[in-house]
């Protein structure tokens, strides 16, 4: 079955950077659009960045210009480079398919002010 393993979260000060990674298995990674989602306490899950199989990207307005999504199909991995982090970026971050949700553990990102 499809498995997604996120890593790279942590505690960082406002203005800092983190790079999240997600390794996928059990699927033909290269043909699937992938996304990074986040969910903060008491809030709905939101899609913050997505990348198509061809490498086209799209971002939520709240992260545009600060976050960069990329993928390495040879490694079955999708990345999220997060710069200029803000306290409001604090959330659990998940990578996932765009049209199908696969349960995964996510990775916690906490930005202190």
PDB file of N, CA and C in Angstrom:
ATOM      1  N   UNK A   1       0.841  -1.185   0.000  1.00  0.00           N
ATOM      2  CA  UNK A   1       0.000   0.000   0.000  1.00  0.00           C
ATOM      3  C   UNK A   1       0.885   1.247   0.000  1.00  0.00           C
ATOM      4  N   UNK A   2       0.255   2.386  -0.277  1.00  0.00           N
ATOM      5  CA  UNK A   2       0.993   3.641  -0.309  1.00  0.00           C
ATOM      6  C   UNK A   2       1.410   4.029   1.103  1.00  0.00           C
ATOM      7  N   UNK A   3       2.679   4.385   1.224  1.00  0.00           N
ATOM      8  CA  UNK A   3       3.177   4.893   2.501  1.00  0.00           C
ATOM      9  C   UNK A   3       3.922   6.192   2.262  1.00  0.00           C
ATOM     10  N   UNK A   4       3.712   7.136   3.150  1.00  0.00           N
ATOM     11  CA  UNK A   4       4.362   8.438   3.078  1.00  0.00           C
ATOM     12  C   UNK A   4       5.039   8.705   4.411  1.00  0.00           C
ATOM     13  N   UNK A   5       6.298   9.089   4.362  1.00  0.00           N
ATOM     14  CA  UNK A   5       7.068   9.314   5.581  1.00  0.00           C
ATOM     15  C   UNK A   5       7.671  10.708   5.540  1.00  0.00           C
ATOM     16  N   UNK A   6       7.128  11.609   6.372  1.00  0.00           N
ATOM     17  CA  UNK A   6       7.613  12.979   6.443  1.00  0.00           C
ATOM     18  C   UNK A   6       8.709  13.115   7.487  1.00  0.00           C
ATOM     19  N   UNK A   7       9.619  14.038   7.272  1.00  0.00           N
ATOM     20  CA  UNK A   7      10.664  14.330   8.236  1.00  0.00           C
ATOM     21  C   UNK A   7      11.144  15.762   8.028  1.00  0.00           C
ATOM     22  N   UNK A   8      11.911  16.253   9.000  1.00  0.00           N
ATOM     23  CA  UNK A   8      12.532  17.560   8.859  1.00  0.00           C
ATOM     24  C   UNK A   8      11.914  18.668   9.688  1.00  0.00           C
ATOM     25  N   UNK A   9      10.830  18.363  10.377  1.00  0.00           N
ATOM     26  CA  UNK A   9      10.211  19.390  11.207  1.00  0.00           C
ATOM     27  C   UNK A   9      11.052  19.689  12.435  1.00  0.00           C
ATOM     28  N   UNK A  10      10.622  20.695  13.189  1.00  0.00           N
ATOM     29  CA  UNK A  10      11.344  21.048  14.396  1.00  0.00           C
ATOM     30  C   UNK A  10      10.915  22.395  14.915  1.00  0.00           C
ATOM     31  N   UNK A  11      11.688  22.894  15.871  1.00  0.00           N
ATOM     32  CA  UNK A  11      11.453  24.196  16.475  1.00  0.00           C
ATOM     33  C   UNK A  11      12.440  25.193  15.889  1.00  0.00           C
ATOM     34  N   UNK A  12      11.935  26.311  15.417  1.00  0.00           N
ATOM     35  CA  UNK A  12      12.786  27.321  14.809  1.00  0.00           C
ATOM     36  C   UNK A  12      12.266  28.699  15.197  1.00  0.00           C
ATOM     37  N   UNK A  13      13.153  29.661  15.246  1.00  0.00           N
ATOM     38  CA  UNK A  13      12.751  31.031  15.540  1.00  0.00           C
ATOM     39  C   UNK A  13      12.155  31.682  14.304  1.00  0.00           C
ATOM     40  N   UNK A  14      11.330  32.656  14.533  1.00  0.00           N
ATOM     41  CA  UNK A  14      10.751  33.419  13.423  1.00  0.00           C
ATOM     42  C   UNK A  14      11.877  33.965  12.546  1.00  0.00           C
ATOM     43  N   UNK A  15      11.674  33.864  11.242  1.00  0.00           N
ATOM     44  CA  UNK A  15      12.692  34.279  10.293  1.00  0.00           C
ATOM     45  C   UNK A  15      13.615  33.163   9.860  1.00  0.00           C
ATOM     46  N   UNK A  16      13.550  32.041  10.545  1.00  0.00           N
ATOM     47  CA  UNK A  16      14.408  30.911  10.225  1.00  0.00           C
ATOM     48  C   UNK A  16      13.881  30.067   9.083  1.00  0.00           C
ATOM     49  N   UNK A  17      14.587  28.964   8.830  1.00  0.00           N
ATOM     50  CA  UNK A  17      14.251  28.088   7.709  1.00  0.00           C
ATOM     51  C   UNK A  17      14.233  26.628   8.159  1.00  0.00           C
ATOM     52  N   UNK A  18      13.448  25.862   7.457  1.00  0.00           N
ATOM     53  CA  UNK A  18      13.427  24.413   7.615  1.00  0.00           C
ATOM     54  C   UNK A  18      13.207  23.786   6.242  1.00  0.00           C
ATOM     55  N   UNK A  19      13.692  22.568   6.097  1.00  0.00           N
ATOM     56  CA  UNK A  19      13.446  21.815   4.869  1.00  0.00           C
ATOM     57  C   UNK A  19      12.788  20.498   5.234  1.00  0.00           C
ATOM     58  N   UNK A  20      11.577  20.327   4.769  1.00  0.00           N
ATOM     59  CA  UNK A  20      10.847  19.087   5.003  1.00  0.00           C
ATOM     60  C   UNK A  20      11.079  18.121   3.845  1.00  0.00           C
ATOM     61  N   UNK A  21      11.097  16.839   4.179  1.00  0.00           N
ATOM     62  CA  UNK A  21      11.226  15.792   3.161  1.00  0.00           C
ATOM     63  C   UNK A  21      10.111  14.779   3.349  1.00  0.00           C
ATOM     64  N   UNK A  22       9.739  14.147   2.264  1.00  0.00           N
ATOM     65  CA  UNK A  22       8.715  13.107   2.323  1.00  0.00           C
ATOM     66  C   UNK A  22       9.081  12.023   1.321  1.00  0.00           C
ATOM     67  N   UNK A  23       9.279  10.824   1.831  1.00  0.00           N
ATOM     68  CA  UNK A  23       9.594   9.685   0.985  1.00  0.00           C
ATOM     69  C   UNK A  23       8.336   8.850   0.788  1.00  0.00           C
ATOM     70  N   UNK A  24       8.029   8.563  -0.455  1.00  0.00           N
ATOM     71  CA  UNK A  24       6.841   7.782  -0.793  1.00  0.00           C
ATOM     72  C   UNK A  24       7.232   6.376  -1.226  1.00  0.00           C
ATOM     73  N   UNK A  25       6.372   5.412  -0.908  1.00  0.00           N
ATOM     74  CA  UNK A  25       6.581   4.048  -1.357  1.00  0.00           C
ATOM     75  C   UNK A  25       5.232   3.429  -1.664  1.00  0.00           C
ATOM     76  N   UNK A  26       5.270   2.333  -2.416  1.00  0.00           N
ATOM     77  CA  UNK A  26       4.027   1.636  -2.736  1.00  0.00           C
ATOM     78  C   UNK A  26       3.213   2.287  -3.831  1.00  0.00           C
ATOM     79  N   UNK A  27       3.822   3.158  -4.605  1.00  0.00           N
ATOM     80  CA  UNK A  27       3.113   3.862  -5.660  1.00  0.00           C
ATOM     81  C   UNK A  27       4.113   4.231  -6.750  1.00  0.00           C
ATOM     82  N   UNK A  28       3.570   4.546  -7.937  1.00  0.00           N
ATOM     83  CA  UNK A  28       4.429   5.057  -9.004  1.00  0.00           C
ATOM     84  C   UNK A  28       4.535   6.556  -8.787  1.00  0.00           C
ATOM     85  N   UNK A  29       5.562   6.946  -8.057  1.00  0.00           N
ATOM     86  CA  UNK A  29       5.677   8.318  -7.567  1.00  0.00           C
ATOM     87  C   UNK A  29       5.706   9.332  -8.703  1.00  0.00           C
ATOM     88  N   UNK A  30       6.426   9.028  -9.748  1.00  0.00           N
ATOM     89  CA  UNK A  30       6.715  10.032 -10.785  1.00  0.00           C
ATOM     90  C   UNK A  30       5.477  10.518 -11.521  1.00  0.00           C
ATOM     91  N   UNK A  31       4.404   9.754 -11.533  1.00  0.00           N
ATOM     92  CA  UNK A  31       3.229  10.150 -12.304  1.00  0.00           C
ATOM     93  C   UNK A  31       2.187  10.866 -11.454  1.00  0.00           C
ATOM     94  N   UNK A  32       2.466  11.008 -10.170  1.00  0.00           N
ATOM     95  CA  UNK A  32       1.487  11.590  -9.266  1.00  0.00           C
ATOM     96  C   UNK A  32       1.824  13.009  -8.873  1.00  0.00           C
ATOM     97  N   UNK A  33       0.815  13.877  -8.918  1.00  0.00           N
ATOM     98  CA  UNK A  33       0.960  15.193  -8.316  1.00  0.00           C
ATOM     99  C   UNK A  33       1.008  15.013  -6.803  1.00  0.00           C
ATOM    100  N   UNK A  34       1.833  15.827  -6.161  1.00  0.00           N
ATOM    101  CA  UNK A  34       2.007  15.729  -4.707  1.00  0.00           C
ATOM    102  C   UNK A  34       1.796  17.095  -4.079  1.00  0.00           C
ATOM    103  N   UNK A  35       1.428  17.079  -2.829  1.00  0.00           N
ATOM    104  CA  UNK A  35       1.216  18.342  -2.145  1.00  0.00           C
ATOM    105  C   UNK A  35       1.719  18.293  -0.716  1.00  0.00           C
ATOM    106  N   UNK A  36       1.989  19.460  -0.189  1.00  0.00           N
ATOM    107  CA  UNK A  36       2.253  19.629   1.241  1.00  0.00           C
ATOM    108  C   UNK A  36       1.052  20.332   1.855  1.00  0.00           C
ATOM    109  N   UNK A  37       0.549  19.744   2.917  1.00  0.00           N
ATOM    110  CA  UNK A  37      -0.583  20.275   3.642  1.00  0.00           C
ATOM    111  C   UNK A  37      -0.126  20.613   5.060  1.00  0.00           C
ATOM    112  N   UNK A  38      -0.918  21.433   5.732  1.00  0.00           N
ATOM    113  CA  UNK A  38      -0.644  21.656   7.139  1.00  0.00           C
ATOM    114  C   UNK A  38      -1.957  21.807   7.900  1.00  0.00           C
ATOM    115  N   UNK A  39      -1.861  21.461   9.168  1.00  0.00           N
ATOM    116  CA  UNK A  39      -3.022  21.616  10.030  1.00  0.00           C
ATOM    117  C   UNK A  39      -2.566  22.139  11.378  1.00  0.00           C
ATOM    118  N   UNK A  40      -3.055  23.317  11.706  1.00  0.00           N
ATOM    119  CA  UNK A  40      -2.768  23.927  13.005  1.00  0.00           C
ATOM    120  C   UNK A  40      -3.871  23.550  13.984  1.00  0.00           C
ATOM    121  N   UNK A  41      -3.589  23.603  15.279  1.00  0.00           N
ATOM    122  CA  UNK A  41      -4.607  23.248  16.279  1.00  0.00           C
ATOM    123  C   UNK A  41      -5.869  24.081  16.104  1.00  0.00           C
ATOM    124  N   UNK A  42      -7.003  23.403  16.062  1.00  0.00           N
ATOM    125  CA  UNK A  42      -8.270  24.094  15.954  1.00  0.00           C
ATOM    126  C   UNK A  42      -8.596  24.610  14.570  1.00  0.00           C
ATOM    127  N   UNK A  43      -7.756  24.296  13.604  1.00  0.00           N
ATOM    128  CA  UNK A  43      -7.990  24.787  12.240  1.00  0.00           C
ATOM    129  C   UNK A  43      -8.121  23.621  11.269  1.00  0.00           C
ATOM    130  N   UNK A  44      -8.720  23.904  10.123  1.00  0.00           N
ATOM    131  CA  UNK A  44      -8.833  22.885   9.092  1.00  0.00           C
ATOM    132  C   UNK A  44      -7.507  22.687   8.384  1.00  0.00           C
ATOM    133  N   UNK A  45      -7.351  21.509   7.851  1.00  0.00           N
ATOM    134  CA  UNK A  45      -6.169  21.219   7.055  1.00  0.00           C
ATOM    135  C   UNK A  45      -6.192  22.057   5.780  1.00  0.00           C
ATOM    136  N   UNK A  46      -5.038  22.593   5.407  1.00  0.00           N
ATOM    137  CA  UNK A  46      -4.961  23.399   4.187  1.00  0.00           C
ATOM    138  C   UNK A  46      -3.800  22.936   3.319  1.00  0.00           C
ATOM    139  N   UNK A  47      -3.999  23.049   2.038  1.00  0.00           N
ATOM    140  CA  UNK A  47      -2.961  22.740   1.063  1.00  0.00           C
ATOM    141  C   UNK A  47      -2.102  23.980   0.876  1.00  0.00           C
ATOM    142  N   UNK A  48      -0.825  23.873   1.165  1.00  0.00           N
ATOM    143  CA  UNK A  48       0.041  25.053   1.062  1.00  0.00           C
ATOM    144  C   UNK A  48       0.896  25.050  -0.195  1.00  0.00           C
ATOM    145  N   UNK A  49       1.178  23.883  -0.751  1.00  0.00           N
ATOM    146  CA  UNK A  49       2.007  23.832  -1.949  1.00  0.00           C
ATOM    147  C   UNK A  49       1.736  22.525  -2.676  1.00  0.00           C
ATOM    148  N   UNK A  50       1.776  22.575  -3.998  1.00  0.00           N
ATOM    149  CA  UNK A  50       1.593  21.363  -4.784  1.00  0.00           C
ATOM    150  C   UNK A  50       2.499  21.392  -5.996  1.00  0.00           C
ATOM    151  N   UNK A  51       2.822  20.195  -6.451  1.00  0.00           N
ATOM    152  CA  UNK A  51       3.702  20.053  -7.603  1.00  0.00           C
ATOM    153  C   UNK A  51       3.163  18.933  -8.476  1.00  0.00           C
ATOM    154  N   UNK A  52       3.068  19.204  -9.767  1.00  0.00           N
ATOM    155  CA  UNK A  52       2.564  18.201 -10.692  1.00  0.00           C
ATOM    156  C   UNK A  52       3.670  17.212 -11.049  1.00  0.00           C
ATOM    157  N   UNK A  53       3.282  16.193 -11.801  1.00  0.00           N
ATOM    158  CA  UNK A  53       4.266  15.205 -12.235  1.00  0.00           C
ATOM    159  C   UNK A  53       5.315  15.835 -13.149  1.00  0.00           C
ATOM    160  N   UNK A  54       4.958  16.933 -13.793  1.00  0.00           N
ATOM    161  CA  UNK A  54       5.887  17.624 -14.685  1.00  0.00           C
ATOM    162  C   UNK A  54       6.688  18.706 -13.977  1.00  0.00           C
ATOM    163  N   UNK A  55       6.408  18.903 -12.690  1.00  0.00           N
ATOM    164  CA  UNK A  55       7.181  19.881 -11.933  1.00  0.00           C
ATOM    165  C   UNK A  55       6.565  21.258 -11.848  1.00  0.00           C
ATOM    166  N   UNK A  56       5.354  21.417 -12.334  1.00  0.00           N
ATOM    167  CA  UNK A  56       4.677  22.702 -12.184  1.00  0.00           C
ATOM    168  C   UNK A  56       4.199  22.862 -10.745  1.00  0.00           C
ATOM    169  N   UNK A  57       4.329  24.063 -10.234  1.00  0.00           N
ATOM    170  CA  UNK A  57       4.041  24.283  -8.820  1.00  0.00           C
ATOM    171  C   UNK A  57       2.956  25.338  -8.611  1.00  0.00           C
ATOM    172  N   UNK A  58       2.343  25.267  -7.441  1.00  0.00           N
ATOM    173  CA  UNK A  58       1.345  26.252  -7.059  1.00  0.00           C
ATOM    174  C   UNK A  58       1.386  26.378  -5.543  1.00  0.00           C
ATOM    175  N   UNK A  59       1.116  27.590  -5.048  1.00  0.00           N
ATOM    176  CA  UNK A  59       1.247  27.849  -3.621  1.00  0.00           C
ATOM    177  C   UNK A  59       0.042  28.603  -3.079  1.00  0.00           C
ATOM    178  N   UNK A  60      -0.237  28.378  -1.817  1.00  0.00           N
ATOM    179  CA  UNK A  60      -1.223  29.198  -1.133  1.00  0.00           C
ATOM    180  C   UNK A  60      -0.656  30.603  -0.979  1.00  0.00           C
ATOM    181  N   UNK A  61      -1.532  31.583  -0.992  1.00  0.00           N
ATOM    182  CA  UNK A  61      -1.073  32.970  -0.882  1.00  0.00           C
ATOM    183  C   UNK A  61      -0.268  33.204   0.395  1.00  0.00           C
ATOM    184  N   UNK A  62      -0.607  32.488   1.443  1.00  0.00           N
ATOM    185  CA  UNK A  62       0.033  32.706   2.738  1.00  0.00           C
ATOM    186  C   UNK A  62       1.512  32.296   2.748  1.00  0.00           C
ATOM    187  N   UNK A  63       1.923  31.474   1.803  1.00  0.00           N
ATOM    188  CA  UNK A  63       3.316  30.998   1.798  1.00  0.00           C
ATOM    189  C   UNK A  63       4.061  31.388   0.520  1.00  0.00           C
ATOM    190  N   UNK A  64       3.357  31.991  -0.407  1.00  0.00           N
ATOM    191  CA  UNK A  64       3.973  32.332  -1.698  1.00  0.00           C
ATOM    192  C   UNK A  64       5.168  33.247  -1.483  1.00  0.00           C
ATOM    193  N   UNK A  65       6.270  32.909  -2.132  1.00  0.00           N
ATOM    194  CA  UNK A  65       7.483  33.691  -1.999  1.00  0.00           C
ATOM    195  C   UNK A  65       8.372  33.262  -0.841  1.00  0.00           C
ATOM    196  N   UNK A  66       7.845  32.417   0.039  1.00  0.00           N
ATOM    197  CA  UNK A  66       8.622  31.956   1.203  1.00  0.00           C
ATOM    198  C   UNK A  66       8.887  30.456   1.149  1.00  0.00           C
ATOM    199  N   UNK A  67       7.957  29.690   0.613  1.00  0.00           N
ATOM    200  CA  UNK A  67       8.072  28.230   0.545  1.00  0.00           C
ATOM    201  C   UNK A  67       8.327  27.809  -0.897  1.00  0.00           C
ATOM    202  N   UNK A  68       9.093  26.735  -1.034  1.00  0.00           N
ATOM    203  CA  UNK A  68       9.358  26.156  -2.349  1.00  0.00           C
ATOM    204  C   UNK A  68       9.192  24.646  -2.287  1.00  0.00           C
ATOM    205  N   UNK A  69       8.341  24.133  -3.137  1.00  0.00           N
ATOM    206  CA  UNK A  69       8.153  22.684  -3.226  1.00  0.00           C
ATOM    207  C   UNK A  69       8.964  22.158  -4.403  1.00  0.00           C
ATOM    208  N   UNK A  70       9.548  20.986  -4.220  1.00  0.00           N
ATOM    209  CA  UNK A  70      10.309  20.355  -5.293  1.00  0.00           C
ATOM    210  C   UNK A  70      10.201  18.835  -5.136  1.00  0.00           C
ATOM    211  N   UNK A  71      10.639  18.140  -6.157  1.00  0.00           N
ATOM    212  CA  UNK A  71      10.561  16.682  -6.097  1.00  0.00           C
ATOM    213  C   UNK A  71      11.779  16.069  -6.779  1.00  0.00           C
ATOM    214  N   UNK A  72      12.134  14.879  -6.312  1.00  0.00           N
ATOM    215  CA  UNK A  72      13.196  14.096  -6.922  1.00  0.00           C
ATOM    216  C   UNK A  72      12.600  12.724  -7.213  1.00  0.00           C
ATOM    217  N   UNK A  73      12.202  12.509  -8.449  1.00  0.00           N
ATOM    218  CA  UNK A  73      11.521  11.264  -8.785  1.00  0.00           C
ATOM    219  C   UNK A  73      12.427  10.049  -8.638  1.00  0.00           C
ATOM    220  N   UNK A  74      13.716  10.226  -8.796  1.00  0.00           N
ATOM    221  CA  UNK A  74      14.650   9.113  -8.640  1.00  0.00           C
ATOM    222  C   UNK A  74      14.691   8.621  -7.191  1.00  0.00           C
ATOM    223  N   UNK A  75      14.365   9.518  -6.274  1.00  0.00           N
ATOM    224  CA  UNK A  75      14.385   9.173  -4.844  1.00  0.00           C
ATOM    225  C   UNK A  75      12.980   9.036  -4.256  1.00  0.00           C
ATOM    226  N   UNK A  76      11.961   9.151  -5.103  1.00  0.00           N
ATOM    227  CA  UNK A  76      10.578   9.083  -4.617  1.00  0.00           C
ATOM    228  C   UNK A  76      10.346  10.059  -3.468  1.00  0.00           C
ATOM    229  N   UNK A  77      10.890  11.249  -3.608  1.00  0.00           N
ATOM    230  CA  UNK A  77      10.877  12.214  -2.510  1.00  0.00           C
ATOM    231  C   UNK A  77      10.354  13.558  -2.973  1.00  0.00           C
ATOM    232  N   UNK A  78       9.553  14.172  -2.125  1.00  0.00           N
ATOM    233  CA  UNK A  78       9.101  15.542  -2.338  1.00  0.00           C
ATOM    234  C   UNK A  78       9.590  16.373  -1.155  1.00  0.00           C
ATOM    235  N   UNK A  79      10.000  17.595  -1.449  1.00  0.00           N
ATOM    236  CA  UNK A  79      10.585  18.487  -0.450  1.00  0.00           C
ATOM    237  C   UNK A  79       9.741  19.747  -0.296  1.00  0.00           C
ATOM    238  N   UNK A  80       9.878  20.383   0.872  1.00  0.00           N
ATOM    239  CA  UNK A  80       9.304  21.708   1.074  1.00  0.00           C
ATOM    240  C   UNK A  80      10.354  22.546   1.784  1.00  0.00           C
ATOM    241  N   UNK A  81      10.927  23.478   1.055  1.00  0.00           N
ATOM    242  CA  UNK A  81      11.866  24.433   1.641  1.00  0.00           C
ATOM    243  C   UNK A  81      11.065  25.595   2.185  1.00  0.00           C
ATOM    244  N   UNK A  82      11.203  25.863   3.462  1.00  0.00           N
ATOM    245  CA  UNK A  82      10.429  26.916   4.117  1.00  0.00           C
ATOM    246  C   UNK A  82      11.391  27.968   4.651  1.00  0.00           C
ATOM    247  N   UNK A  83      11.290  29.165   4.123  1.00  0.00           N
ATOM    248  CA  UNK A  83      12.133  30.279   4.546  1.00  0.00           C
ATOM    249  C   UNK A  83      11.277  31.365   5.174  1.00  0.00           C
ATOM    250  N   UNK A  84      11.924  32.267   5.882  1.00  0.00           N
ATOM    251  CA  UNK A  84      11.234  33.397   6.510  1.00  0.00           C
ATOM    252  C   UNK A  84      10.015  32.931   7.293  1.00  0.00           C
ATOM    253  N   UNK A  85      10.226  31.915   8.099  1.00  0.00           N
ATOM    254  CA  UNK A  85       9.111  31.318   8.820  1.00  0.00           C
ATOM    255  C   UNK A  85       8.504  32.288   9.826  1.00  0.00           C
ATOM    256  N   UNK A  86       7.189  32.165   9.989  1.00  0.00           N
ATOM    257  CA  UNK A  86       6.431  33.018  10.895  1.00  0.00           C
ATOM    258  C   UNK A  86       5.739  32.153  11.954  1.00  0.00           C
ATOM    259  N   UNK A  87       5.411  32.715  13.091  1.00  0.00           N
ATOM    260  CA  UNK A  87       4.701  31.922  14.110  1.00  0.00           C
ATOM    261  C   UNK A  87       3.411  31.296  13.570  1.00  0.00           C
ATOM    262  N   UNK A  88       2.760  31.966  12.653  1.00  0.00           N
ATOM    263  CA  UNK A  88       1.516  31.419  12.091  1.00  0.00           C
ATOM    264  C   UNK A  88       1.749  30.235  11.162  1.00  0.00           C
ATOM    265  N   UNK A  89       2.993  29.908  10.884  1.00  0.00           N
ATOM    266  CA  UNK A  89       3.306  28.700  10.110  1.00  0.00           C
ATOM    267  C   UNK A  89       3.329  27.455  11.001  1.00  0.00           C
ATOM    268  N   UNK A  90       3.211  27.650  12.291  1.00  0.00           N
ATOM    269  CA  UNK A  90       3.219  26.521  13.219  1.00  0.00           C
ATOM    270  C   UNK A  90       2.057  25.586  12.929  1.00  0.00           C
ATOM    271  N   UNK A  91       2.368  24.317  12.710  1.00  0.00           N
ATOM    272  CA  UNK A  91       1.361  23.319  12.349  1.00  0.00           C
ATOM    273  C   UNK A  91       2.030  21.963  12.210  1.00  0.00           C
ATOM    274  N   UNK A  92       1.215  20.947  12.057  1.00  0.00           N
ATOM    275  CA  UNK A  92       1.712  19.642  11.613  1.00  0.00           C
ATOM    276  C   UNK A  92       1.643  19.644  10.097  1.00  0.00           C
ATOM    277  N   UNK A  93       2.749  19.324   9.471  1.00  0.00           N
ATOM    278  CA  UNK A  93       2.846  19.318   8.015  1.00  0.00           C
ATOM    279  C   UNK A  93       2.806  17.889   7.488  1.00  0.00           C
ATOM    280  N   UNK A  94       1.995  17.707   6.470  1.00  0.00           N
ATOM    281  CA  UNK A  94       1.834  16.398   5.848  1.00  0.00           C
ATOM    282  C   UNK A  94       2.116  16.514   4.345  1.00  0.00           C
ATOM    283  N   UNK A  95       2.767  15.514   3.795  1.00  0.00           N
ATOM    284  CA  UNK A  95       2.781  15.416   2.337  1.00  0.00           C
ATOM    285  C   UNK A  95       1.719  14.410   1.946  1.00  0.00           C
ATOM    286  N   UNK A  96       1.168  14.552   0.745  1.00  0.00           N
ATOM    287  CA  UNK A  96       0.144  13.621   0.329  1.00  0.00           C
ATOM    288  C   UNK A  96      -0.139  13.768  -1.150  1.00  0.00           C
ATOM    289  N   UNK A  97      -0.922  12.824  -1.633  1.00  0.00           N
ATOM    290  CA  UNK A  97      -1.406  12.928  -2.994  1.00  0.00           C
ATOM    291  C   UNK A  97      -2.405  14.078  -3.054  1.00  0.00           C
ATOM    292  N   UNK A  98      -2.699  14.525  -4.251  1.00  0.00           N
ATOM    293  CA  UNK A  98      -3.615  15.648  -4.401  1.00  0.00           C
ATOM    294  C   UNK A  98      -5.064  15.182  -4.347  1.00  0.00           C
ATOM    295  N   UNK A  99      -5.394  14.098  -4.976  1.00  0.00           N
ATOM    296  CA  UNK A  99      -6.793  13.692  -5.089  1.00  0.00           C
ATOM    297  C   UNK A  99      -7.191  12.560  -4.162  1.00  0.00           C
ATOM    298  N   UNK A 100      -6.228  12.016  -3.461  1.00  0.00           N
ATOM    299  CA  UNK A 100      -6.497  10.909  -2.551  1.00  0.00           C
ATOM    300  C   UNK A 100      -5.704  11.133  -1.283  1.00  0.00           C
ATOM    301  N   UNK A 101      -6.340  11.000  -0.118  1.00  0.00           N
ATOM    302  CA  UNK A 101      -5.647  11.219   1.147  1.00  0.00           C
ATOM    303  C   UNK A 101      -5.187   9.880   1.697  1.00  0.00           C
ATOM    304  N   UNK A 102      -3.891   9.810   1.971  1.00  0.00           N
ATOM    305  CA  UNK A 102      -3.294   8.621   2.575  1.00  0.00           C
ATOM    306  C   UNK A 102      -2.873   8.984   3.988  1.00  0.00           C
ATOM    307  N   UNK A 103      -3.332   8.267   5.000  1.00  0.00           N
ATOM    308  CA  UNK A 103      -2.923   8.587   6.372  1.00  0.00           C
ATOM    309  C   UNK A 103      -1.409   8.544   6.520  1.00  0.00           C
ATOM    310  N   UNK A 104      -0.859   9.563   7.179  1.00  0.00           N
ATOM    311  CA  UNK A 104       0.569   9.606   7.462  1.00  0.00           C
ATOM    312  C   UNK A 104       0.759  10.325   8.782  1.00  0.00           C
ATOM    313  N   UNK A 105       1.956  10.245   9.324  1.00  0.00           N
ATOM    314  CA  UNK A 105       2.168  10.785  10.669  1.00  0.00           C
ATOM    315  C   UNK A 105       2.376  12.286  10.668  1.00  0.00           C
ATOM    316  N   UNK A 106       2.872  12.840   9.591  1.00  0.00           N
ATOM    317  CA  UNK A 106       3.182  14.257   9.539  1.00  0.00           C
ATOM    318  C   UNK A 106       4.438  14.589  10.317  1.00  0.00           C
ATOM    319  N   UNK A 107       4.816  15.856  10.241  1.00  0.00           N
ATOM    320  CA  UNK A 107       5.975  16.339  10.989  1.00  0.00           C
ATOM    321  C   UNK A 107       5.639  17.700  11.581  1.00  0.00           C
ATOM    322  N   UNK A 108       5.958  17.883  12.844  1.00  0.00           N
ATOM    323  CA  UNK A 108       5.586  19.117  13.552  1.00  0.00           C
ATOM    324  C   UNK A 108       6.567  20.235  13.251  1.00  0.00           C
ATOM    325  N   UNK A 109       6.031  21.378  12.893  1.00  0.00           N
ATOM    326  CA  UNK A 109       6.821  22.593  12.713  1.00  0.00           C
ATOM    327  C   UNK A 109       6.316  23.613  13.721  1.00  0.00           C
ATOM    328  N   UNK A 110       7.230  24.106  14.532  1.00  0.00           N
ATOM    329  CA  UNK A 110       6.885  25.110  15.534  1.00  0.00           C
ATOM    330  C   UNK A 110       7.800  26.306  15.348  1.00  0.00           C
ATOM    331  N   UNK A 111       7.191  27.470  15.154  1.00  0.00           N
ATOM    332  CA  UNK A 111       7.945  28.698  14.945  1.00  0.00           C
ATOM    333  C   UNK A 111       7.711  29.612  16.135  1.00  0.00           C
ATOM    334  N   UNK A 112       8.780  29.940  16.830  1.00  0.00           N
ATOM    335  CA  UNK A 112       8.666  30.804  18.001  1.00  0.00           C
ATOM    336  C   UNK A 112       8.893  32.256  17.613  1.00  0.00           C
ATOM    337  N   UNK A 113       8.229  33.136  18.340  1.00  0.00           N
ATOM    338  CA  UNK A 113       8.345  34.572  18.024  1.00  0.00           C
ATOM    339  C   UNK A 113       9.469  35.216  18.814  1.00  0.00           C
TER     340      UNK A 113
END
